[in-house]
Short mmCIF file of C-alpha atoms in Angstrom, two decimals:
data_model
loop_
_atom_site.label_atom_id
_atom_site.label_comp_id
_atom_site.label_asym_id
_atom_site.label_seq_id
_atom_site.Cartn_x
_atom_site.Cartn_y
_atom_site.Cartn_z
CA UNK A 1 -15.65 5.05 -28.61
CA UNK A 2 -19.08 4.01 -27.99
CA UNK A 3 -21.63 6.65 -29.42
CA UNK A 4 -25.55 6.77 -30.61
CA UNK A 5 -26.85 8.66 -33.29
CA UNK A 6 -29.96 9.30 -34.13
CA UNK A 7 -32.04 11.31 -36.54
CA UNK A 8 -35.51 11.21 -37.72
CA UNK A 9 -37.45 13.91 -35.40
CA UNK A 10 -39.36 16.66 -36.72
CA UNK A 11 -42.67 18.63 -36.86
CA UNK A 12 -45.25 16.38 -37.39
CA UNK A 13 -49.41 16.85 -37.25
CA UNK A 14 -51.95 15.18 -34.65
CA UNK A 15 -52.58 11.46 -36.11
CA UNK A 16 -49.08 11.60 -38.14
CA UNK A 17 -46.15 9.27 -37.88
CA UNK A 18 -42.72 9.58 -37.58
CA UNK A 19 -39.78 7.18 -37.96
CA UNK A 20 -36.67 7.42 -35.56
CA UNK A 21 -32.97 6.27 -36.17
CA UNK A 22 -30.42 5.32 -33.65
CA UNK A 23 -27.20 4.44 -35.38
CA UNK A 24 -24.63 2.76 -33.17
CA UNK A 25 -21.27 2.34 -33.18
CA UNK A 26 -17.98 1.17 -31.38
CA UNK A 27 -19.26 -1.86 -29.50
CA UNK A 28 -20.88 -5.19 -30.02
CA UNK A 29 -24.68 -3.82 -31.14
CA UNK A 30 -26.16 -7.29 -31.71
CA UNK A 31 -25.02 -8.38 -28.11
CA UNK A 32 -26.99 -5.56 -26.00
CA UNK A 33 -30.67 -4.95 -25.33
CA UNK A 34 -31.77 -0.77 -25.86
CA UNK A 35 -34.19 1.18 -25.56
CA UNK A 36 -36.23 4.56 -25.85
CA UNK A 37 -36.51 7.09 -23.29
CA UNK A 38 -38.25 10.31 -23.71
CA UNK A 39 -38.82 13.95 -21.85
CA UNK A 40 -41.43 15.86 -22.61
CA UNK A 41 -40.13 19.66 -22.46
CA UNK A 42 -39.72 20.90 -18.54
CA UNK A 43 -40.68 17.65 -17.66
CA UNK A 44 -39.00 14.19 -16.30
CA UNK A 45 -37.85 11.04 -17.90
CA UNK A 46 -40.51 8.61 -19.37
CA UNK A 47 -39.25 5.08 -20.51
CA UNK A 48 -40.56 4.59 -23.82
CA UNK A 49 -39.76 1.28 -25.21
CA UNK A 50 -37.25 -1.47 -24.79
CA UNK A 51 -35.69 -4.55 -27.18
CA UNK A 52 -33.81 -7.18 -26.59
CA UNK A 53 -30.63 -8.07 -28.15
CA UNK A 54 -31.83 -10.46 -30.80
CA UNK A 55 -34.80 -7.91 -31.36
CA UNK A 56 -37.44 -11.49 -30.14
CA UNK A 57 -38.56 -9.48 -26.96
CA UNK A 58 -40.38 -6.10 -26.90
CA UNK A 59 -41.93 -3.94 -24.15
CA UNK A 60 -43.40 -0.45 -24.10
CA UNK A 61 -45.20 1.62 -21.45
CA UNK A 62 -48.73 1.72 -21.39
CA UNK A 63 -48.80 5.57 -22.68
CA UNK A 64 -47.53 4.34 -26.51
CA UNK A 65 -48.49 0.91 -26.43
CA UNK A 66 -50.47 -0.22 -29.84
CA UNK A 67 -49.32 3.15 -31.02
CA UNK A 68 -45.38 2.84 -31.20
CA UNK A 69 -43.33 0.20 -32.52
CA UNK A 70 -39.50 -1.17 -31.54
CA UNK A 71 -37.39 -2.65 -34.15
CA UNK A 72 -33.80 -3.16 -34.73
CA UNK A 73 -31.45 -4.39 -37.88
CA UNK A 74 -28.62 -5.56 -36.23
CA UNK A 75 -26.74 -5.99 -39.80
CA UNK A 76 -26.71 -2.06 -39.60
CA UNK A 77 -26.07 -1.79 -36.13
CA UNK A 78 -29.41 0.64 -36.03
CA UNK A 79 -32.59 1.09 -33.52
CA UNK A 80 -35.69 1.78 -35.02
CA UNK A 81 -38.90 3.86 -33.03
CA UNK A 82 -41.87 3.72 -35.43
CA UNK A 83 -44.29 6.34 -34.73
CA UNK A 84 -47.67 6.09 -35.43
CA UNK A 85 -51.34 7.82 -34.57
CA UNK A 86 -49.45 10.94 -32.78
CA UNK A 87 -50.78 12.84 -30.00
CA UNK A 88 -49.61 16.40 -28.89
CA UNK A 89 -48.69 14.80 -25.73
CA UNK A 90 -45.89 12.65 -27.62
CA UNK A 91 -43.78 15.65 -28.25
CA UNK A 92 -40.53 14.94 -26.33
CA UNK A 93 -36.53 15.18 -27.22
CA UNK A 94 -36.32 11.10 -28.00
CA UNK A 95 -33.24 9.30 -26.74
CA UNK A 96 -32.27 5.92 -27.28
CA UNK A 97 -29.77 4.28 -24.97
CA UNK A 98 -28.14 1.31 -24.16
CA UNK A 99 -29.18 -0.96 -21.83
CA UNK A 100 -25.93 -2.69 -19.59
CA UNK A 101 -26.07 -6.00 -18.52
CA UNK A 102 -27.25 -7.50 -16.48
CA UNK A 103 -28.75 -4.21 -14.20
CA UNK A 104 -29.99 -2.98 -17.59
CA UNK A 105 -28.72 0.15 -16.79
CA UNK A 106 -28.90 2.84 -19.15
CA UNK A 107 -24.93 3.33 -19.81
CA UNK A 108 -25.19 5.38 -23.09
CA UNK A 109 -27.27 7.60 -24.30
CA UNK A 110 -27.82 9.41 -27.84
CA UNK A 111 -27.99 13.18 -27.83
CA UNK A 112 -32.00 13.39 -28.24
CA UNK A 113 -33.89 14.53 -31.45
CA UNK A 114 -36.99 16.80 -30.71
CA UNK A 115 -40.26 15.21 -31.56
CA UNK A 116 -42.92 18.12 -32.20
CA UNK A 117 -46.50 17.00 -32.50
CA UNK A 118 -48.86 20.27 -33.10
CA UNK A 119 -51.27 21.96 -35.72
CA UNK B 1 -46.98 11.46 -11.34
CA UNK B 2 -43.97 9.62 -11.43
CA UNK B 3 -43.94 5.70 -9.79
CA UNK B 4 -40.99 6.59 -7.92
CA UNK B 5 -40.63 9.68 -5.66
CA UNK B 6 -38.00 12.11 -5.47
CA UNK B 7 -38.27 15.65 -3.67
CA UNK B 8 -38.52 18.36 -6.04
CA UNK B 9 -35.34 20.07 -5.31
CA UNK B 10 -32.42 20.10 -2.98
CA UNK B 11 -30.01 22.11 -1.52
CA UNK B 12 -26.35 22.88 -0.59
CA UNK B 13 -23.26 24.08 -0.04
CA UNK B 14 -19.91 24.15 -1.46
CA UNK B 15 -18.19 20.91 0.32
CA UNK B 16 -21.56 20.42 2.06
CA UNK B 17 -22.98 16.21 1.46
CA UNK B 18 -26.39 16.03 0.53
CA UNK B 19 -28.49 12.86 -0.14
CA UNK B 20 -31.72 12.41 -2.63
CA UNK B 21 -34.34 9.60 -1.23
CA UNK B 22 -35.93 7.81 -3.76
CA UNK B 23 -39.02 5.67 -2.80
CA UNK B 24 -41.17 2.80 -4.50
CA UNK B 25 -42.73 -0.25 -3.92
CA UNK B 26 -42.53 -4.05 -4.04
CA UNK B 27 -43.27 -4.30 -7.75
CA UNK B 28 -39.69 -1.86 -8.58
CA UNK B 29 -37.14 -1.11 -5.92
CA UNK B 30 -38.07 -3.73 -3.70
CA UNK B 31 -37.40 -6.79 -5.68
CA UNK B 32 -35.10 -4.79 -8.23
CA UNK B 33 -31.94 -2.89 -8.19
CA UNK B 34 -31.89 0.71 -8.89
CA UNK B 35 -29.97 2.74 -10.67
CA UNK B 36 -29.36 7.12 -10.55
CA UNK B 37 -28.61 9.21 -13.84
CA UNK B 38 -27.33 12.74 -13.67
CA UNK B 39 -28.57 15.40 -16.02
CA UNK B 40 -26.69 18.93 -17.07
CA UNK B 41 -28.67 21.47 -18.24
CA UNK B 42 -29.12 21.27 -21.59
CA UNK B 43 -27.41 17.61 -22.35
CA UNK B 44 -28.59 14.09 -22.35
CA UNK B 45 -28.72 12.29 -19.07
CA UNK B 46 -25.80 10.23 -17.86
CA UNK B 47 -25.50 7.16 -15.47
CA UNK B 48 -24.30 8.29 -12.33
CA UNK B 49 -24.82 4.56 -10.03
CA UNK B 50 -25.92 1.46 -11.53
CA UNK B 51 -27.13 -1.73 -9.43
CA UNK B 52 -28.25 0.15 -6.24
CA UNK B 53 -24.18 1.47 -5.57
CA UNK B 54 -22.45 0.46 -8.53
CA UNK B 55 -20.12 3.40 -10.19
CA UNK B 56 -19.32 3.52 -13.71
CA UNK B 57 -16.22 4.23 -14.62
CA UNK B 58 -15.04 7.97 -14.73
CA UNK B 59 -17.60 8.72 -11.96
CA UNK B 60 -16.37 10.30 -8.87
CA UNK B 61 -16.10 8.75 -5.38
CA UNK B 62 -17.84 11.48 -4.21
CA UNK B 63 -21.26 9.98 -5.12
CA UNK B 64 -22.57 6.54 -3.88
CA UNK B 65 -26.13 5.00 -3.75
CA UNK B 66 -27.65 2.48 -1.06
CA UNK B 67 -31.04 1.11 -1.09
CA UNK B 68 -33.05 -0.43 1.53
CA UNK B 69 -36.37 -2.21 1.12
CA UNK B 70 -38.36 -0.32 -1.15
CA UNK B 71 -36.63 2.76 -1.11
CA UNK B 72 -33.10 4.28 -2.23
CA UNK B 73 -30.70 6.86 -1.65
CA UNK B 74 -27.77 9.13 -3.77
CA UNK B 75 -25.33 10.88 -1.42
CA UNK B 76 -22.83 13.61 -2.95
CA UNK B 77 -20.24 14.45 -0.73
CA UNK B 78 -17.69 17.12 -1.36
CA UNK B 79 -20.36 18.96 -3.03
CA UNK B 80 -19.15 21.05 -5.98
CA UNK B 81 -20.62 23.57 -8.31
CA UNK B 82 -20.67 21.32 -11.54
CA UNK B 83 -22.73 19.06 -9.44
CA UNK B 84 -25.24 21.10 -10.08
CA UNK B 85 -27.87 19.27 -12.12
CA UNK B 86 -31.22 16.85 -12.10
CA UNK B 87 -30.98 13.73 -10.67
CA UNK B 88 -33.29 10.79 -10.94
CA UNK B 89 -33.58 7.34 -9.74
CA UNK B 90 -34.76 4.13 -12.25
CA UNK B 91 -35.84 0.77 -11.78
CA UNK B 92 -37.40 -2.10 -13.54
CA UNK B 93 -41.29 -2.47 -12.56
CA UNK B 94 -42.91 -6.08 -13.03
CA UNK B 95 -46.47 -4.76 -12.91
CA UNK B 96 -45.98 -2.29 -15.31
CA UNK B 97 -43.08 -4.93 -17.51
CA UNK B 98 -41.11 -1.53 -18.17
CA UNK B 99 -38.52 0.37 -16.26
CA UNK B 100 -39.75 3.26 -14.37
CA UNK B 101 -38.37 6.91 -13.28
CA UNK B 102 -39.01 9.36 -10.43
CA UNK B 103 -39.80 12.77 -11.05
CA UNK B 104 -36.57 14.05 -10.69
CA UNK B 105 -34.52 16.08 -8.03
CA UNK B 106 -32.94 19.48 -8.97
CA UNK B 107 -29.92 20.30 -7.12
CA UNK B 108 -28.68 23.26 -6.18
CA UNK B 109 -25.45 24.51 -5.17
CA UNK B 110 -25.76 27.28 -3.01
#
């Protein structure tokens, strides 16, 4: 079965950073592009960030951009969102998904961890 | 505000086909293909149509996507109670190099 984990959200301060996980499992990891997609609560999706497969190519929207960074380790089959230089206006539940080729189509998602950026 | 545009909310009946527009420009949905996700109350999004009427496996006949020019469409026919949910359209945006969302539909089931 293919499935996403992640972990790594929390409570975190104005300026603070934050690490997220997305562990995957039960397909080819290395062989698929993903990405980061958040909603802010009550509010719509945002695309975050994307990576492709070999991890070479990076893009992010222009809201994180300088401020987030993309990684994977495709040895252990995990996504990476490094957060840095938090705003309030980055709290969101986080999901990372899978990106299906070649529409790179969002065919899986994680469940979401809650990213809480306050005082 | 979103780069795509959805209407706020929709309506209908039990058995009752509805559709959800879904409009953009030349820089997303007119030179790319677009794709609708489905999302429960309470749960992480799921894709619904994938490459402007492509259906993943498992998803119902019921619901098919079209797109023409710069703008799309979702139609649910048969409509059913569990199809109640938020709906939103996606595509891939060269000026911006990222993908890009609408705001978002919510359906009701009357």
């Amino acid at each position: 079965e293919v499935q996403l984990l992640e972990s790594g959200g929390g409570l975190v301060q104005p300026g603070g950073s934050l690490r997220l996980s997305c562990a995957a499992s039960g397909f080819t990891f290395s062989t698929y592009a993903m990405s980061w997609v958040r909603q802010a609560p009550g509010k719509g999706l945002e695309w975050v960030s994307a990576i492709s497969a070999s991890g070479g190519s990076t893009s992010y929207a222009d809201s994180v951009r300088g401020r987030f960074t993309i990684s994977r380790d495709n040895s252990k089959n995990t996504l990476y969102l490094q957060m840095n230089s938090l705003r309030v206006e980055d709290t969101a539940v986080y999901y990372c998904a899978k990106e299906l080729a070649p529409s790179g189509a969002f065919d899986t998602w994680a469940q979401g961890t809650m990213v809480t950026v306050s005082s | 505000q979103s780069v795509l545009t959805q209407p706020p909310s929709a309506s209908g009946t039990p058995g009752q086909r509805v559709t959800i527009s879904c409009s953009g420009s030349s820089s997303n949905i007119g030179s790319y293909t677009v794709n609708w996700y489905q999302q429960l109350p309470g749960t992480a999004p799921k894709l619904l149509i994938y490459s402007n009427n492509q259906r993943p496996s498992g998803v119902p006949d019921r619901f098919s996507g079209s797109k023409s020019g710069t703008s799309a469409s979702l139609a649910i026919s048969g409509l059913q109670s569990e199809d109640e949910a938020d709906y939103y359209c996606a595509a891939w945006d060269d000026s911006l190099n990222g993908w890009v969302f609408g705001g978002g539909t919510k359906l009701t089931v009357l």
